[in-house]
Structures are given as C-alpha cells and as structure tokens.
Amino acid sequence: MFCFRPIPSGLTLGVASTGICKYLGDWSCFFGYSLQLHFHCYSFHLLILCFAFRYYVLLERYPKPKQLLFLICLFYFPSLFQALFVLIDNNKPADVRLLVQIHHPDYQLKDVIVNGHVDLRDFPCLFAYLLMLIPIIPGYMLIHVLRRKIRSKLRNAILRPEIREKHRQLTLALTVQSCIPFAFIFSTIAFLIGQFKLIESPIIESSTLLFAVLVPVFNPIFAVALIRPYREAVMRAIGLDPKEWQFMPKDSSVAPGDTNSSMFGSFDNTSVASVTSMTSKFTMTAEINPFE
C-alpha cells in the first residue's frame, strides 16, 4: 500500500513515496513515512523494556499495573517526540524535489511523491534521526547484558523444574526477538552508505527501510511460534487441535541442570513462579503471576 525510499542528497534527505498516498496528497505520504519511523523506534524501545521487566520479576516482585502503564508511557515519549519532530521539519515538496534532482539527475522521479528535509542540520530533523540511530548499539549491548543476567539468575536459583523450563522458554522467545531487530543495524548501515556517498544506488536506498520492515513482519511470527498460548490460539483459529500438535506433554518436567531439553510447547503465561534463593540464610518463596 505504501512504499517509502529515502534518497540522501548531500545535506538534503528526500523521501520518494508510492502507493495509495499518491492519491491522498503530499502530506499524507510524509505522515505515513513519519509513522513508520515512529513505530520502528518504539518497537526497539519496548524490546529493551521487555528484557528489563523479565529481570526485575526474577529479582523482585511483579510490578503493579499502574507501574507497568507508567513505564510503557515513559518509553513511548522518545518515539513520540521523534515522530513530532520529523513532521515539524517537513519542507516544501517542490524544494526537496529540486535538490534531490540536482544531486541525482539520472533518477526518474516523475511518477512518485517526493517529500523530505531540505537541511538535515535543522534541530528537529537532526534530533529525530539521531534518536533512531544512536540508541541502537547501546540498546543491543543492554539487551545482551540483561539476557546474560537472566540466565545467570536462573542457573543460580532453585526453581521447580517446570517453572525453570517456562522461564527458559520466555527467555528464548525474547532472545530470538532481540536478534530480529538486528535488521535495524543493517538499515542504519544502508542509510550511512548513501548519506556519505559510498554507494549511490536505488537498491541501497530502498534497503534502508526494507530491512526495518522485517522487524514487524517476523516479530509476531516468532512470538506465535515460541509462546504457547499464542500458538494455541492461532491453531484453534485455523481449525487445528493444539492437543494433537503438542511438542511436549503438559505434565513433562525438565531437570534444573538439563540444558538439552525442548524449549517449545509448554510455556504458559499464567504460571506461578516459585523462586528459592540458594545464597540466602532464609528460605523465601515468592509466588508471582507474571502475566496476570
């Protein structure tokens, strides 16, 4: 329906748009482009929150719904400002088209809508794009640090075998989902290659958002595949009996030290986690419903 192609042109960034928005006007195309950037940015921030939440639940108690809502809103504000600043810095399409055509005289842009930013150094534009580019590497480092801490916590704590397995399955789901947004790095590389004129090609320019689109495509697929309640709901929707397609029986258990066991088929979001500390002088058993 919509296809956006950023075209770096010196200090100018043009955005060639095709699809239904062509018939709705120039502004609708740019609005769709800013929304796409906004959701990509927010999905990355939420991924960090998911890992931090899982680690917090293992250390402390399950946060209250109001606390969760506050955290979600807090993580939403950076991507909200990013979208607003992109929209604020929307320059006249005619000016952007002229500058893009000067830098790329061989491009055929007659049948597309061209929006964008005349000068990337303007504060709203610079802030919006730096907010997307800068947090990627630190964010991934934080995700992997949290993942290692979660695994270490699970290894050093005494858990009931079935609860350990369910925690490991959720950790696996989050780990796989953390690898999917790695496409953002390729998207950033493609953008920088075009911006610094290392390679000027429509393929490189299209790859900037093409890599980023892979994230919302594969994220729900892996969520359904790795998280049992989602998988069973989808199977029922398409007429399959989840009991006939179980990867692992419900009553099966996995020894705490068994690292070769299956991680699929027995995850239940409504399970009660019981954690007993090995290092404490006292035995503390906390019952937590992490997805109530």
Coordinates of C-alpha atoms in Angstrom, one line a residue:
M1 CA 0.0 0.0 0.0
F2 CA 2.8 2.4 0.9
C3 CA 6.5 2.3 -0.2
F4 CA 9.0 4.8 1.0
R5 CA 12.5 5.2 -0.3
P6 CA 14.9 7.7 1.5
I7 CA 17.2 9.4 -1.0
P8 CA 20.3 11.0 0.7
S9 CA 21.3 14.1 -1.3
G10 CA 24.1 15.9 0.5
L11 CA 22.5 17.8 3.4
T12 CA 19.1 17.1 1.9
L13 CA 17.1 13.9 2.6
G14 CA 14.4 13.2 0.1
V15 CA 11.7 10.6 0.6
A16 CA 10.2 9.1 -2.6
S17 CA 6.7 7.7 -1.9
T18 CA 4.5 5.5 -3.9
G19 CA 1.2 3.7 -3.2
I20 CA -2.2 4.9 -2.2
C21 CA -0.8 8.0 -0.5
K22 CA -0.1 9.4 -4.0
Y23 CA -3.8 9.9 -4.4
L24 CA -4.3 11.5 -1.0
G25 CA -1.7 14.3 -1.3
D26 CA 1.9 15.1 -0.5
W27 CA 1.3 15.5 3.3
S28 CA -0.3 12.0 3.7
C29 CA 2.7 10.3 2.2
F30 CA 5.1 12.1 4.6
F31 CA 2.8 11.4 7.5
G32 CA 2.9 7.7 6.7
Y33 CA 6.6 7.9 6.5
S34 CA 6.9 9.5 9.9
L35 CA 4.5 7.0 11.4
Q36 CA 6.7 4.1 10.1
L37 CA 9.8 5.6 11.6
H38 CA 7.9 6.2 14.9
F39 CA 6.7 2.6 15.2
H40 CA 10.2 1.2 14.4
C41 CA 11.7 3.4 17.1
Y42 CA 9.0 2.5 19.7
S43 CA 9.3 -1.3 19.0
F44 CA 13.0 -1.1 19.7
H45 CA 12.5 0.7 23.0
L46 CA 9.8 -1.8 24.0
L47 CA 12.2 -4.7 23.4
I48 CA 14.6 -3.2 26.0
L49 CA 11.7 -2.8 28.4
C50 CA 10.7 -6.5 27.9
F51 CA 14.2 -7.7 29.0
A52 CA 14.3 -5.3 31.9
F53 CA 10.9 -6.4 33.0
R54 CA 11.8 -10.1 33.0
Y55 CA 15.0 -9.4 35.0
Y56 CA 13.1 -7.3 37.5
V57 CA 10.4 -10.0 38.0
L58 CA 13.2 -12.5 38.8
L59 CA 14.8 -10.1 41.3
E60 CA 11.8 -8.5 43.0
R61 CA 8.1 -8.9 42.7
Y62 CA 5.7 -8.4 39.9
P63 CA 5.1 -4.6 39.4
K64 CA 1.6 -3.2 39.8
P65 CA -0.4 -2.5 36.7
K66 CA -0.1 1.3 37.2
Q67 CA 3.7 1.0 37.4
L68 CA 3.7 -1.0 34.1
L69 CA 1.5 1.6 32.4
F70 CA 3.8 4.4 33.6
L71 CA 6.9 2.6 32.2
I72 CA 5.2 1.9 28.9
C73 CA 4.2 5.6 28.6
L74 CA 7.7 6.7 29.7
F75 CA 9.3 4.6 27.0
Y76 CA 6.8 5.9 24.5
F77 CA 7.7 9.6 24.9
P78 CA 11.1 9.5 23.0
S79 CA 9.5 7.9 19.9
L80 CA 6.6 10.3 20.2
F81 CA 8.9 13.3 20.1
Q82 CA 10.8 11.7 17.3
A83 CA 7.6 11.5 15.2
L84 CA 6.6 15.0 16.0
F85 CA 10.0 16.5 15.1
V86 CA 10.0 14.6 11.8
L87 CA 6.6 16.1 11.0
I88 CA 7.6 19.6 12.1
D89 CA 10.6 19.6 9.7
N90 CA 8.6 18.7 6.6
N91 CA 9.7 21.1 4.0
K92 CA 8.0 22.1 0.7
P93 CA 8.0 19.1 -1.7
A94 CA 9.0 21.3 -4.6
D95 CA 12.1 22.4 -2.9
V96 CA 13.1 18.9 -1.8
R97 CA 12.4 17.5 -5.3
L98 CA 14.6 20.2 -6.9
L99 CA 17.6 19.5 -4.6
V100 CA 17.3 15.7 -5.0
Q101 CA 17.2 16.1 -8.7
I102 CA 20.3 18.3 -8.7
H103 CA 22.2 15.6 -6.8
H104 CA 20.7 12.7 -8.8
P105 CA 20.0 14.0 -12.3
D106 CA 19.6 10.4 -13.6
Y107 CA 16.8 9.5 -11.2
Q108 CA 13.3 9.3 -12.7
L109 CA 11.0 10.8 -10.1
K110 CA 8.1 12.0 -12.2
D111 CA 5.6 9.3 -11.0
V112 CA 6.4 9.5 -7.3
I113 CA 5.7 11.9 -4.5
V114 CA 8.9 13.5 -3.1
N115 CA 8.9 14.9 0.4
G116 CA 11.7 15.2 2.9
H117 CA 14.1 17.6 4.7
V118 CA 16.0 20.4 2.9
D119 CA 18.7 20.5 5.6
L120 CA 19.4 17.6 7.9
R121 CA 21.2 20.0 10.3
D122 CA 18.0 21.7 11.4
F123 CA 17.4 20.8 15.0
P124 CA 14.0 19.0 14.7
C125 CA 15.3 16.8 11.9
L126 CA 18.7 16.2 13.4
F127 CA 17.2 15.2 16.8
A128 CA 14.7 12.9 15.2
Y129 CA 17.2 10.9 13.2
L130 CA 19.8 10.8 15.9
L131 CA 17.2 9.5 18.3
M132 CA 16.8 6.5 16.0
L133 CA 20.5 5.9 15.1
I134 CA 22.4 6.5 18.4
P135 CA 20.5 4.2 20.8
I136 CA 20.8 1.1 18.5
I137 CA 24.2 -0.1 19.6
P138 CA 23.9 0.8 23.3
G139 CA 20.4 -0.7 23.3
Y140 CA 21.7 -4.0 22.0
M141 CA 24.5 -4.1 24.5
L142 CA 22.0 -3.5 27.3
I143 CA 19.7 -6.3 25.9
H144 CA 22.6 -8.8 25.9
V145 CA 23.7 -7.8 29.4
L146 CA 20.2 -8.3 30.7
R147 CA 19.9 -11.6 28.9
R148 CA 23.2 -12.9 30.5
K149 CA 21.9 -11.7 33.9
I150 CA 18.6 -13.5 33.4
R151 CA 20.4 -16.8 32.5
S152 CA 22.8 -16.4 35.5
K153 CA 19.9 -15.9 37.8
L154 CA 18.1 -19.0 36.5
R155 CA 21.3 -21.0 36.9
N156 CA 22.0 -19.9 40.5
A157 CA 18.4 -20.1 41.8
I158 CA 16.4 -23.2 42.8
L159 CA 13.3 -23.4 40.7
R160 CA 10.7 -26.1 40.3
P161 CA 11.7 -27.9 37.0
E162 CA 8.5 -26.9 35.2
I163 CA 8.9 -23.3 36.2
R164 CA 12.6 -23.3 35.2
E165 CA 11.5 -24.6 31.8
K166 CA 8.9 -21.9 31.4
H167 CA 11.3 -19.2 32.3
R168 CA 13.8 -20.5 29.8
Q169 CA 11.2 -20.6 27.1
L170 CA 10.3 -17.0 27.6
T171 CA 14.0 -16.1 27.7
L172 CA 14.4 -17.9 24.4
A173 CA 11.5 -16.0 22.9
L174 CA 12.9 -12.7 24.0
T175 CA 16.4 -13.7 22.8
V176 CA 15.1 -14.6 19.3
Q177 CA 13.1 -11.4 19.2
S178 CA 16.1 -9.5 20.2
C179 CA 18.0 -10.9 17.2
I180 CA 15.3 -9.9 14.7
P181 CA 15.7 -6.1 15.3
F182 CA 19.3 -6.6 14.3
A183 CA 17.9 -5.6 10.9
F184 CA 17.9 -2.0 12.3
I185 CA 21.7 -2.1 12.2
F186 CA 21.7 -3.1 8.5
S187 CA 19.1 -0.4 7.9
T188 CA 21.4 2.2 9.6
I189 CA 24.4 0.9 7.6
A190 CA 22.4 1.3 4.3
F191 CA 21.4 4.8 5.2
L192 CA 25.0 5.9 6.1
I193 CA 26.4 4.3 2.9
G194 CA 24.0 6.5 0.9
Q195 CA 24.5 9.6 3.1
F196 CA 28.3 9.5 2.8
K197 CA 28.0 8.7 -0.9
L198 CA 30.0 5.5 -0.6
I199 CA 27.5 3.8 -2.9
E200 CA 24.7 5.7 -4.7
S201 CA 22.1 3.2 -5.8
P202 CA 18.3 2.9 -5.6
I203 CA 18.8 -0.6 -4.2
I204 CA 20.8 0.7 -1.2
E205 CA 18.3 3.5 -0.7
S206 CA 15.4 1.1 -0.7
S207 CA 17.2 -1.2 1.7
T208 CA 17.2 1.5 4.4
L209 CA 13.5 0.9 5.2
L210 CA 13.3 -2.6 3.7
F211 CA 15.5 -4.1 6.5
A212 CA 13.5 -2.2 9.1
V213 CA 10.2 -3.6 7.8
L214 CA 11.4 -7.1 8.5
V215 CA 11.1 -6.5 12.3
P216 CA 7.3 -6.1 12.5
V217 CA 6.9 -8.9 9.9
F218 CA 8.9 -11.6 11.8
N219 CA 8.4 -10.5 15.4
P220 CA 4.7 -11.7 15.6
I221 CA 5.6 -14.9 13.7
F222 CA 8.3 -15.9 16.3
A223 CA 6.0 -14.8 19.2
V224 CA 3.3 -17.2 18.0
A225 CA 5.9 -20.0 17.4
L226 CA 7.6 -19.6 20.8
I227 CA 4.8 -18.7 23.2
R228 CA 2.3 -21.5 23.8
P229 CA -0.9 -19.5 24.5
Y230 CA -0.4 -17.5 21.3
R231 CA 0.4 -20.6 19.3
E232 CA -2.7 -22.5 20.6
A233 CA -5.0 -19.6 19.9
V234 CA -3.8 -19.4 16.3
M235 CA -4.1 -23.2 15.9
R236 CA -7.7 -23.1 17.1
A237 CA -8.4 -20.2 14.7
I238 CA -7.3 -22.3 11.7
G239 CA -9.1 -25.4 12.9
L240 CA -6.3 -27.4 14.4
D241 CA -6.4 -29.1 17.8
P242 CA -3.5 -27.9 19.9
K243 CA -3.5 -31.2 21.9
E244 CA -2.7 -33.2 18.8
W245 CA 0.2 -30.9 17.9
Q246 CA 1.9 -30.5 21.2
F247 CA 5.7 -30.5 21.1
M248 CA 6.0 -31.6 24.7
P249 CA 3.3 -33.0 27.1
K250 CA 2.0 -30.7 29.8
D251 CA 2.9 -32.9 32.6
S252 CA 6.5 -33.4 31.5
S253 CA 9.3 -31.8 33.6
V254 CA 12.8 -30.9 33.0
A255 CA 15.6 -31.2 35.5
P256 CA 17.2 -27.9 36.5
G257 CA 20.5 -28.8 35.0
D258 CA 19.1 -30.3 31.8
T259 CA 20.2 -27.9 29.0
N260 CA 19.2 -30.2 26.2
S261 CA 15.5 -30.2 26.8
S262 CA 13.0 -28.8 24.5
M263 CA 12.0 -25.1 24.9
F264 CA 8.8 -25.3 22.9
G265 CA 5.3 -26.3 23.7
S266 CA 5.0 -25.9 27.5
F267 CA 5.2 -22.2 28.1
D268 CA 2.2 -20.9 30.0
N269 CA 1.9 -17.1 30.6
T270 CA -0.4 -17.7 33.6
S271 CA 2.0 -20.0 35.5
V272 CA 3.0 -19.3 39.1
A273 CA 6.8 -18.8 39.5
S274 CA 8.3 -20.1 42.7
V275 CA 11.9 -19.0 43.4
T276 CA 14.0 -20.0 46.4
S277 CA 17.4 -18.4 46.9
M278 CA 20.4 -20.6 47.4
T279 CA 22.6 -18.0 49.0
S280 CA 20.2 -16.6 51.5
K281 CA 20.2 -17.8 55.1
F282 CA 16.4 -17.8 55.0
T283 CA 14.2 -19.7 52.6
M284 CA 12.0 -17.3 50.7
T285 CA 9.3 -18.5 48.4
A286 CA 7.6 -15.8 46.3
E287 CA 4.5 -16.6 44.2
I288 CA 4.3 -14.4 41.2
N289 CA 1.9 -14.4 38.4
P290 CA 4.0 -12.6 35.8
F291 CA 1.2 -12.2 33.2
E292 CA -1.9 -11.8 35.3

